[in-house]
CSV table of C-alpha atoms in Angstrom, one decimal:
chain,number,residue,atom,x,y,z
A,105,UNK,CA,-27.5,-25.3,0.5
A,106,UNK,CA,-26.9,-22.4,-2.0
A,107,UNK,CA,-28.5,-24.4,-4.7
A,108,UNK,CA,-31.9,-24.6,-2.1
A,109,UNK,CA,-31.8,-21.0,-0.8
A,110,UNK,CA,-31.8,-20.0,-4.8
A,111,UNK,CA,-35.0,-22.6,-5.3
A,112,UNK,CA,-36.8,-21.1,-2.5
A,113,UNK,CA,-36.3,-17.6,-3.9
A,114,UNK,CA,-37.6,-18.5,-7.3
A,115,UNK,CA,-40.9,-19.6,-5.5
A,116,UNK,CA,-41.2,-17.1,-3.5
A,117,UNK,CA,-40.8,-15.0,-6.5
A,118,UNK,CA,-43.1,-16.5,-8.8
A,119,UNK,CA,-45.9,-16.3,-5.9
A,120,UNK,CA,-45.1,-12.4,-5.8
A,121,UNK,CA,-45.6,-12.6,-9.3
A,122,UNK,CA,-49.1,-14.5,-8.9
A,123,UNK,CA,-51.5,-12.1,-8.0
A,124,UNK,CA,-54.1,-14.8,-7.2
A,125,UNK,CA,-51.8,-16.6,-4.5
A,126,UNK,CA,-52.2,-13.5,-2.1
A,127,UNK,CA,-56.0,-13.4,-2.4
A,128,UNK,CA,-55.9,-17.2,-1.9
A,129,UNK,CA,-53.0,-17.2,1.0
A,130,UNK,CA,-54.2,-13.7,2.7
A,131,UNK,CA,-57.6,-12.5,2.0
A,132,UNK,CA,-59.7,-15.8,2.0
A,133,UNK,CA,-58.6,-17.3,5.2
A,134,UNK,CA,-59.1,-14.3,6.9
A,135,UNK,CA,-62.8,-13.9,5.5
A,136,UNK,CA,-63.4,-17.3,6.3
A,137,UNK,CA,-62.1,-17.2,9.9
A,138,UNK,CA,-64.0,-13.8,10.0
A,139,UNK,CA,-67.2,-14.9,8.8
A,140,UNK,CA,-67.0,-18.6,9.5
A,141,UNK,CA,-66.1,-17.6,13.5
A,142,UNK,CA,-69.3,-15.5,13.8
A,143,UNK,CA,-71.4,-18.0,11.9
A,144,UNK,CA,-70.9,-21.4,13.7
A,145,UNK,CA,-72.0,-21.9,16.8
A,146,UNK,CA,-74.0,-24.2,18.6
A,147,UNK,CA,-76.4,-22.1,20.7
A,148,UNK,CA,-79.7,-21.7,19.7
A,149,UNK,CA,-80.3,-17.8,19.6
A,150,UNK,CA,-83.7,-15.8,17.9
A,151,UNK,CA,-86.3,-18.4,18.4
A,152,UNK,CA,-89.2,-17.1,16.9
A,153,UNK,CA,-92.3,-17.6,18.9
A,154,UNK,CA,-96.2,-17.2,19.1
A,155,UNK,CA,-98.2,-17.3,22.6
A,156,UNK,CA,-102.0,-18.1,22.3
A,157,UNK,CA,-103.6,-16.7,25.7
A,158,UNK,CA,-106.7,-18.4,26.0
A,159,UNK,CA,-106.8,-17.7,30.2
A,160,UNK,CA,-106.5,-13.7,29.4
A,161,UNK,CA,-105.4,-13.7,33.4
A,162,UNK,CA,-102.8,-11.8,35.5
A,163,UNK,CA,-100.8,-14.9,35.7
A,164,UNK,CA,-101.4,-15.6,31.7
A,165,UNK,CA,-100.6,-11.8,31.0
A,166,UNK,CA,-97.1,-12.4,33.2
A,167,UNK,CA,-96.1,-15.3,31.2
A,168,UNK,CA,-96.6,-13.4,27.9
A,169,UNK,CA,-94.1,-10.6,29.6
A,170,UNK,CA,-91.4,-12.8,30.9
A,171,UNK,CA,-90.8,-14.6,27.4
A,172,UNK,CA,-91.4,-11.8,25.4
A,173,UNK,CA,-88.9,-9.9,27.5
A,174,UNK,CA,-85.7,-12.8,27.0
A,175,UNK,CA,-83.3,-12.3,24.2
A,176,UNK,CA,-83.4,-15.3,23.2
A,177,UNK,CA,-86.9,-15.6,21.9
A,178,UNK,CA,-88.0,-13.3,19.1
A,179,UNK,CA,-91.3,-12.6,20.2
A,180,UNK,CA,-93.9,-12.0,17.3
A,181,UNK,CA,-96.6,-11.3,19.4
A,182,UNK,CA,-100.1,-13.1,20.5
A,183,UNK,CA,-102.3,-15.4,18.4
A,184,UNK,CA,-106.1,-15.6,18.4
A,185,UNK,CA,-106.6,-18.9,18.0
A,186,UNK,CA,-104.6,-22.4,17.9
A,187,UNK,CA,-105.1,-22.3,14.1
A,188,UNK,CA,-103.7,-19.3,13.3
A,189,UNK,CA,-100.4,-19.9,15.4
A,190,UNK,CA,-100.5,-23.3,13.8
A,191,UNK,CA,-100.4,-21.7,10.5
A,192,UNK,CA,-97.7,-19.4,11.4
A,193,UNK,CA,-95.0,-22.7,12.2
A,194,UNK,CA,-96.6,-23.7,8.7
A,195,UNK,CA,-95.3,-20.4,7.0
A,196,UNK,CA,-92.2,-20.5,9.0
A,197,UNK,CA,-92.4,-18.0,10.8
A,198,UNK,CA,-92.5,-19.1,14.1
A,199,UNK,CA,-90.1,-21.6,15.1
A,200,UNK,CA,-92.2,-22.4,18.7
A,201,UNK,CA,-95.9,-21.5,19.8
A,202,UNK,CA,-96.8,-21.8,23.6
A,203,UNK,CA,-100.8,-22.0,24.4
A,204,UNK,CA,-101.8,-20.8,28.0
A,205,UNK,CA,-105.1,-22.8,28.4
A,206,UNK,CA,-108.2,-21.2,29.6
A,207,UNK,CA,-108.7,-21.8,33.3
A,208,UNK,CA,-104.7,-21.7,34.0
A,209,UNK,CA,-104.4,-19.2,36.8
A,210,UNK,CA,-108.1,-21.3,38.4
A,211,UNK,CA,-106.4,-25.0,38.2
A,212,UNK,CA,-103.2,-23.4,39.7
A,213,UNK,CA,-105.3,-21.3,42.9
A,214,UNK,CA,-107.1,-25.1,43.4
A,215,UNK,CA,-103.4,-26.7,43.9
A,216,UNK,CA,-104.1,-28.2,40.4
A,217,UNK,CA,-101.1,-28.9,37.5
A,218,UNK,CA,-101.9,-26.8,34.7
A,219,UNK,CA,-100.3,-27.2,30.8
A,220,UNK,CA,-98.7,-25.0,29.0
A,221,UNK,CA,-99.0,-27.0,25.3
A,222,UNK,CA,-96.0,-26.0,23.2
A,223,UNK,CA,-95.9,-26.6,20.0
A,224,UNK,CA,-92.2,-26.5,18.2
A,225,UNK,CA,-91.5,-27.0,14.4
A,226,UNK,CA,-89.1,-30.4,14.4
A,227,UNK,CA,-87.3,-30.2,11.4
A,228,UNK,CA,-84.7,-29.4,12.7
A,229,UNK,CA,-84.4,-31.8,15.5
A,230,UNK,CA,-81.3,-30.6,17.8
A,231,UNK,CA,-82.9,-26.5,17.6
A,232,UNK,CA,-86.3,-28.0,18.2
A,233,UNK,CA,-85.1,-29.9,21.4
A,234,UNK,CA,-82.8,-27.4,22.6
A,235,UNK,CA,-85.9,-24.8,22.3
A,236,UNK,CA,-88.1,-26.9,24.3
A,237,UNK,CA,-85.5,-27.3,27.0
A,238,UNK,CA,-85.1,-22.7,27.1
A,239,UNK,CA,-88.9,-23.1,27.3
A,240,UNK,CA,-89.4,-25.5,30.1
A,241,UNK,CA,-86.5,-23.6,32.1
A,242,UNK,CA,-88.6,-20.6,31.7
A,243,UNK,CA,-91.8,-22.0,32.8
A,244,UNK,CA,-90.0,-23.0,36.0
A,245,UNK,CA,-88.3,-20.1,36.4
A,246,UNK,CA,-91.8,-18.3,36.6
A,247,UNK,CA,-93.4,-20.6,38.5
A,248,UNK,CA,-90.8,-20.6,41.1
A,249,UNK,CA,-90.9,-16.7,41.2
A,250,UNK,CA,-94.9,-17.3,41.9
A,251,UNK,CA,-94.3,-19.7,44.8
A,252,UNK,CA,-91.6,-17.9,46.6
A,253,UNK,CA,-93.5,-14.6,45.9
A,254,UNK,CA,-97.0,-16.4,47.9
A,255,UNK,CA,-98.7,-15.4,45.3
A,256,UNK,CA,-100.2,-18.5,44.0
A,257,UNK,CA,-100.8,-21.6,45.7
A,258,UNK,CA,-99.0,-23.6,43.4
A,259,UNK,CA,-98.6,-27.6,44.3
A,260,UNK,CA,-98.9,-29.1,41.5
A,261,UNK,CA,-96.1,-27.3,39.1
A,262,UNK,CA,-97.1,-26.4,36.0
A,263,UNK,CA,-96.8,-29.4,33.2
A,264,UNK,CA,-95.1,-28.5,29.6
A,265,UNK,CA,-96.5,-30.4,27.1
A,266,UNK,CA,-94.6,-30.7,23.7
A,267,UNK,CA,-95.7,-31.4,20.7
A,268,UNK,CA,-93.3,-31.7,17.6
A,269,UNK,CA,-94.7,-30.4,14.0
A,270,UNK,CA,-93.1,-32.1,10.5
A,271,UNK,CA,-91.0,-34.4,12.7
A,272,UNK,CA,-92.1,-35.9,15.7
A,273,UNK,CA,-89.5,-38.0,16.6
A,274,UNK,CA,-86.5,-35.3,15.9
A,275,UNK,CA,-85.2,-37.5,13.6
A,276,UNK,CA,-82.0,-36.0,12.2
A,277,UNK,CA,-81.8,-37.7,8.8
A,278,UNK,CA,-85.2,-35.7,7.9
A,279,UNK,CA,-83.0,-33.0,8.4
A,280,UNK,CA,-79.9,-33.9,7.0
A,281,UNK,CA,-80.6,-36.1,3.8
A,282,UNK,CA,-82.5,-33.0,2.0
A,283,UNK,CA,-79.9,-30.5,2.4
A,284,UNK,CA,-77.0,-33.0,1.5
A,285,UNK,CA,-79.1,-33.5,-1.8
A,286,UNK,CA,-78.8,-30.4,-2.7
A,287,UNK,CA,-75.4,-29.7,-1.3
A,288,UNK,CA,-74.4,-32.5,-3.5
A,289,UNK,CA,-76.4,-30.9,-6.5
A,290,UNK,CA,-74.5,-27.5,-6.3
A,291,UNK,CA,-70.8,-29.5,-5.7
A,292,UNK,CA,-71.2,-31.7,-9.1
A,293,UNK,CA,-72.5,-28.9,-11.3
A,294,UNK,CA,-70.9,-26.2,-10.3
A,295,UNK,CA,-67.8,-28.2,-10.2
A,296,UNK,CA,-67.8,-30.0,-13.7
A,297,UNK,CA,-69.1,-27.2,-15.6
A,298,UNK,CA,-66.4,-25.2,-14.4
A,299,UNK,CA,-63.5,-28.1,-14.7
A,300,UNK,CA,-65.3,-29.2,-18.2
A,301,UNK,CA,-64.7,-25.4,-20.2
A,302,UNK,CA,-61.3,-25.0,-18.0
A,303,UNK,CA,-60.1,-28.1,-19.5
A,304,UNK,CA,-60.9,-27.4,-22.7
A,305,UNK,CA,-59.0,-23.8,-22.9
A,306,UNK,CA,-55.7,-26.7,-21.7
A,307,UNK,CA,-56.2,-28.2,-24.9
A,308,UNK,CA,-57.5,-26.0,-26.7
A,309,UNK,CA,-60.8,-26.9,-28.1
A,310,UNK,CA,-62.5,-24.2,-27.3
A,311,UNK,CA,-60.5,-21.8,-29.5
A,312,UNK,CA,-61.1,-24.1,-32.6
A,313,UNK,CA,-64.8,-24.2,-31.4
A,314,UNK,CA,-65.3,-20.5,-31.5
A,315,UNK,CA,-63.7,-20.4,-34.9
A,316,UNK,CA,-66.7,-22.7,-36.4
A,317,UNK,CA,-70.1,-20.8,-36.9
A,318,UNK,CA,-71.2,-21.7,-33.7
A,319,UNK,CA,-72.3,-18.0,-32.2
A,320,UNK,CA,-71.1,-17.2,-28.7
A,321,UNK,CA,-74.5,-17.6,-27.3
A,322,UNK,CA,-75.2,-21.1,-28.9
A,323,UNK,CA,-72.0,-22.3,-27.3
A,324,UNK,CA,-72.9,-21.3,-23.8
A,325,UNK,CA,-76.4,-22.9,-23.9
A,326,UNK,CA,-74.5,-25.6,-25.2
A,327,UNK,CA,-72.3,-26.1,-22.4
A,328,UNK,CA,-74.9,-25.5,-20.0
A,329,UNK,CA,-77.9,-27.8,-21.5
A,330,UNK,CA,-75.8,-31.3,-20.5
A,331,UNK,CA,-74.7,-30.3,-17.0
A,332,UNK,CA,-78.4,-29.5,-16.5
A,333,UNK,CA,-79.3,-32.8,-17.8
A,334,UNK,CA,-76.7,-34.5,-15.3
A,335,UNK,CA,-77.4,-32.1,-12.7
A,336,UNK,CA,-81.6,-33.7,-13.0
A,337,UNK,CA,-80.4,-37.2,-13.5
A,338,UNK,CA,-78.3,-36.9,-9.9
A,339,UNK,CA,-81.1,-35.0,-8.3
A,340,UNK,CA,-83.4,-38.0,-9.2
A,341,UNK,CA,-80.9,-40.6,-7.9
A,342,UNK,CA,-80.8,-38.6,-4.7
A,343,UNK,CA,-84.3,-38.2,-3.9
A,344,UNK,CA,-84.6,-42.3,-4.6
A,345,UNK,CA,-82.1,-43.1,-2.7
A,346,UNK,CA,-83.5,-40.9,-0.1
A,347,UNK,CA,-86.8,-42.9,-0.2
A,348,UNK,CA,-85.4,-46.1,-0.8
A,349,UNK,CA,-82.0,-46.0,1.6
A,350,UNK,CA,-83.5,-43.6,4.2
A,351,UNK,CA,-87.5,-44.0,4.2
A,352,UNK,CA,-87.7,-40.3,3.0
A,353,UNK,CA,-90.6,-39.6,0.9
A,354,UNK,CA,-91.1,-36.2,-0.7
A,355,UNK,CA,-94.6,-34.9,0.9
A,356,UNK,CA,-95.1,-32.1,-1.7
A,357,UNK,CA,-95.0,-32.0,-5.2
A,358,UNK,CA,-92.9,-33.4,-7.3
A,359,UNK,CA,-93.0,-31.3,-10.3
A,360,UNK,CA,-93.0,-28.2,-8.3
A,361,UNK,CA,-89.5,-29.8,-6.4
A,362,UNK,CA,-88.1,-30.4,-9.9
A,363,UNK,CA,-89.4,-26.9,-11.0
A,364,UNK,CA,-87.2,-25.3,-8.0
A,365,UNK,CA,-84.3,-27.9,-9.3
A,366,UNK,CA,-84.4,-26.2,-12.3
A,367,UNK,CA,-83.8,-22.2,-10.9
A,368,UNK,CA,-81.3,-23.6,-8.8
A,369,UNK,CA,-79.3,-25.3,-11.6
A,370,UNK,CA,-79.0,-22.1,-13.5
A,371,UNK,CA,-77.2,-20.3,-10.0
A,372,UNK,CA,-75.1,-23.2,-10.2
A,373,UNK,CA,-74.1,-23.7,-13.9
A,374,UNK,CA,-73.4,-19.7,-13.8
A,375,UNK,CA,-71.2,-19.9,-10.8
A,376,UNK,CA,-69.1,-23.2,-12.7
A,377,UNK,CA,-68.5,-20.6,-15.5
A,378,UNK,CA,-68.3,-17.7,-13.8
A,379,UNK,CA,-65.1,-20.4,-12.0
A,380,UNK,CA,-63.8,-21.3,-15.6
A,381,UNK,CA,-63.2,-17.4,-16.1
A,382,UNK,CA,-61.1,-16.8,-13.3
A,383,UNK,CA,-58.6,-20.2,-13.3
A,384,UNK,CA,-56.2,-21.1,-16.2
A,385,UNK,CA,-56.5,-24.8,-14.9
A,386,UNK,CA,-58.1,-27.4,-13.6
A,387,UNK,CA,-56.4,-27.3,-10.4
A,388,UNK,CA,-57.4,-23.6,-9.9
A,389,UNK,CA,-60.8,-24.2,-11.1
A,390,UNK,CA,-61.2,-27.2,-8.5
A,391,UNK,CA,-59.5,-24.9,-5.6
A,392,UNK,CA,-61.3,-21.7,-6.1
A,393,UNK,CA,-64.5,-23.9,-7.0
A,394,UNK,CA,-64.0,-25.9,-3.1
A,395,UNK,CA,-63.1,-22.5,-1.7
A,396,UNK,CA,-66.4,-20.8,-2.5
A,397,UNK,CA,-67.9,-24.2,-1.6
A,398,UNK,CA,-67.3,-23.8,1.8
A,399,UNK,CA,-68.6,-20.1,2.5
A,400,UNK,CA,-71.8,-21.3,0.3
A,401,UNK,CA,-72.4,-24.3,3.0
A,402,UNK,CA,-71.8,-23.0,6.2
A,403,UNK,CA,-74.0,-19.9,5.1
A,404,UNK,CA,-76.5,-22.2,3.7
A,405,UNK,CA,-78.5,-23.0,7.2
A,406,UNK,CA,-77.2,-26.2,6.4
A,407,UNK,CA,-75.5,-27.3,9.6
A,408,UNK,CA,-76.4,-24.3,11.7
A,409,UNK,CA,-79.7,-22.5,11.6
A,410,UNK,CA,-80.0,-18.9,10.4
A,411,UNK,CA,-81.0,-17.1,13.0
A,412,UNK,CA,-78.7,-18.3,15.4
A,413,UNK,CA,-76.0,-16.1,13.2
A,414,UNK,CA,-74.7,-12.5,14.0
A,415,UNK,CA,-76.9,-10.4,12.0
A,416,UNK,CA,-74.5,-9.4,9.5
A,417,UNK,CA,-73.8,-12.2,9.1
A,418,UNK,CA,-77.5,-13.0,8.1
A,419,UNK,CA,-77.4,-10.6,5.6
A,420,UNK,CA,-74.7,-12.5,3.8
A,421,UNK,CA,-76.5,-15.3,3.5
A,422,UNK,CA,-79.0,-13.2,1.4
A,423,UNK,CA,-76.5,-14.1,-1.3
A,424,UNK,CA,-76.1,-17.7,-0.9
A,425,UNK,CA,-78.7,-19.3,-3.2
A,426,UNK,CA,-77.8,-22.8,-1.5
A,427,UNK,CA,-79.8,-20.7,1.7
A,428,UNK,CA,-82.9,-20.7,-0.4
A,429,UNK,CA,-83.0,-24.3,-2.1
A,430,UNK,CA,-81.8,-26.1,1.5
A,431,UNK,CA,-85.4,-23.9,2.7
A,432,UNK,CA,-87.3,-24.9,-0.5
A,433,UNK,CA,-86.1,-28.7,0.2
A,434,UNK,CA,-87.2,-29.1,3.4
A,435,UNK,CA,-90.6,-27.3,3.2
A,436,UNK,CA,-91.6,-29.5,-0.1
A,437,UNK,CA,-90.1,-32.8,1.4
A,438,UNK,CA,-91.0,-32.6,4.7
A,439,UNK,CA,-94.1,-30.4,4.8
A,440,UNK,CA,-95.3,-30.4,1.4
A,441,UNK,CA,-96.0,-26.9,1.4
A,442,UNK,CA,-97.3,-25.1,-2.3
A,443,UNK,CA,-95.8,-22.8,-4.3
A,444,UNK,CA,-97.9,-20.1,-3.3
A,445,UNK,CA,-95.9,-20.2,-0.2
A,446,UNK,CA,-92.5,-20.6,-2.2
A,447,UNK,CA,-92.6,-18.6,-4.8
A,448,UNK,CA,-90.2,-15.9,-2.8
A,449,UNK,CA,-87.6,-18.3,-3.2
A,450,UNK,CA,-88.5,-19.0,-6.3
A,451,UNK,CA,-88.4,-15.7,-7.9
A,452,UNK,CA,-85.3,-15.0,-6.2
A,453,UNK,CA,-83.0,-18.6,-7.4
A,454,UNK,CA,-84.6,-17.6,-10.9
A,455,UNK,CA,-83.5,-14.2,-10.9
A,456,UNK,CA,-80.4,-14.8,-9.2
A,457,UNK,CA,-79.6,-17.8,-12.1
A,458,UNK,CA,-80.5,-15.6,-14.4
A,459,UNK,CA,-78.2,-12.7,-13.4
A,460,UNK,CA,-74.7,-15.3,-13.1
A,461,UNK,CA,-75.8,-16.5,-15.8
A,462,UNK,CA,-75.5,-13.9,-18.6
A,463,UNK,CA,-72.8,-11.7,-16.0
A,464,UNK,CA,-70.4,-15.0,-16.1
A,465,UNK,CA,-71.6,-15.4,-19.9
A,466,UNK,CA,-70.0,-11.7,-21.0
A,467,UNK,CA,-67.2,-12.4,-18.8
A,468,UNK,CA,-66.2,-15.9,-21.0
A,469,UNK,CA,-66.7,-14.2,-24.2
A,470,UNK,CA,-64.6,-11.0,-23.2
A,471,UNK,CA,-61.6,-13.8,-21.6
A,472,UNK,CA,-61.8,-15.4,-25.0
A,473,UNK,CA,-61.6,-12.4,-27.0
């Protein structure tokens, strides 16, 4: 018994001595269940809508009020025509549009069923259903407050018609199977870059390399030019096997998709070394690597959309470049939108590549030194 009581203290000891262990045991799990318990949820909060009044009627005018005044609709205001709220689900900034028809309040004084067309960006299959539903509840809602009011005649009820943009059929692998590409993407680079220098400090080929001529700079491009290589050659076996596996074709264009590849290889090759700098082995490179790995996805949009997240939360995913590539993914695969509607995204990924890249670059050459 002595002999374990004395084993136990010499653990205990040498994690009082590891000033990484209390980050890891302490700090992280309690950022995670901080963040991670405000970020996942499964309501659908913040749906961003348009409302085309083509009626421009008291009853019209009521509906505008009673869904701009709900929570949980973020109510960006009226549209002139069905184009122009068409092209706002386009840009992505409306998540739902609801046209009131001309003649609406006259069909429902005549006992008639008027629509209310409803047209909800798909992509994201469960949201876009679950939208629909808050919709259709609302429409009742209103046109039950009408008949019990006696102020409209209404017989008929009023008839929601949805139609779903980019994905008709809610299909959830349009969805899925473009994130996971490049969730995949940012686990194998960011991973084996990191692993691949760590490994080498082990056994010590990266002392006897920065003993040759090789400059400090030339050795980092080095490192980084065959992950990016590997990084291209997975991202092209995941887009195929998307098409060929999944019937997934890419609607946009390809050389602007592998253009956005690119920026986003750089955020991940400077996170792997930026990883290298901060673990002594592989094990620690792997761990902190996974660690990160898991705030990066559940902030990404990946599994739970945005704007369903607290707000301060939102603004911590303003540092997850896995947010912007997911968003550059879908748009190019399943709506083939142009770069002059990316370029946001792409301007920050490069910037943000960039910026890891040459900060986790001083950081190896000052460890080494």
């Amino acid at each position: 018994m002595g002999k374990i009581r004395s084993l136990v203290k010499k653990e205990f000891r040498q994690i009082r001595r590891t000033k990484a262990y209390f980050a890891l045991i302490f700090v992280a799990p309690f950022m995670q269940l901080l963040i991670m318990g405000s970020a996942i949820t499964n309501e659908v909060k913040n749906i961003s809508l348009v409302i085309v009044d083509q009626d421009k009627t008291p009853a019209s005018r009521e509906i505008i009020d009673k869904f701009s005044a709900v929570a949980i609709f973020d109510y960006l205001g009226e549209a002139r025509t069905t184009e122009e709220a068409s092209l706002a689900l386009d840009d992505g900034l409306a998540k739902a549009v609801i046209i009131i028809p001309r003649d609406f309040e006259r069909d429902m004084e005549r006992g008639l069923s008027p629509s209310l067309q409803v047209l909800i960006d798909g992509v994201d299959g469960n949201s876009a259903g679950i939208s629909l539903g808050y919709i259709t509840s609302m429409a009742a809602g209103i046109q039950k407050g009408w008949m019990m009011a006696g102020q409209l005649p209404v017989s008929g009820g009023v008839q929601v018609i949805p139609r779903y943009f980019y994905n008709p059929e809610l299909d959830s692998k349009l969805n899925f199977v473009p994130g996971l590409i490049g969730l995949l993407l940012l686990m194998i680079t960011t991973m084996l870059t990191a692993i691949n220098i760590v490994r080498e400090k082990e056994l010590g080929t990266l002392e006897q390399l920065m003993v040759t001529p090789l400059g400090g700079t030339q050795l980092i491009i080095g490192k980084i030019i065959p992950f990016t290589i590997l990084g291209l050659l997975q991202f092209t076996m995941g887009i195929l096997a998307a098409r060929l596996v999944f019937g997934i074709p890419v609607q946009g264009s390809i050389p602007l998709l592998y253009g956005m590849v690119l920026l986003f290889i750089m955020t991940t090759l400077g996170l792997g070394i930026f990883f290298s700098t901060v673990a002594n082995t592989q094990q620690q490179a792997m761990f902190v690597a996974w660690f990160s790995m898991i705030f990066t996805l559940l902030l990404s949009g990946f599994f739970v959309p945005i704007n369903n997240m607290p707000r301060f939360v939102q603004y911590l995913t303003y540092l997850n470049p896995l947010r912007y590539f997911i968003t550059v993914l879908r748009e190019i695969y399943l709506k083939g939108t142009p770069f002059r509607d990316l370029w946001r995204e792409a301007v920050i990924l490069g910037g943000m590549g960039l910026t890891l890249i040459l900060a986790s670059s001083m950081r190896f050459h000052k460890r080494l030194k």
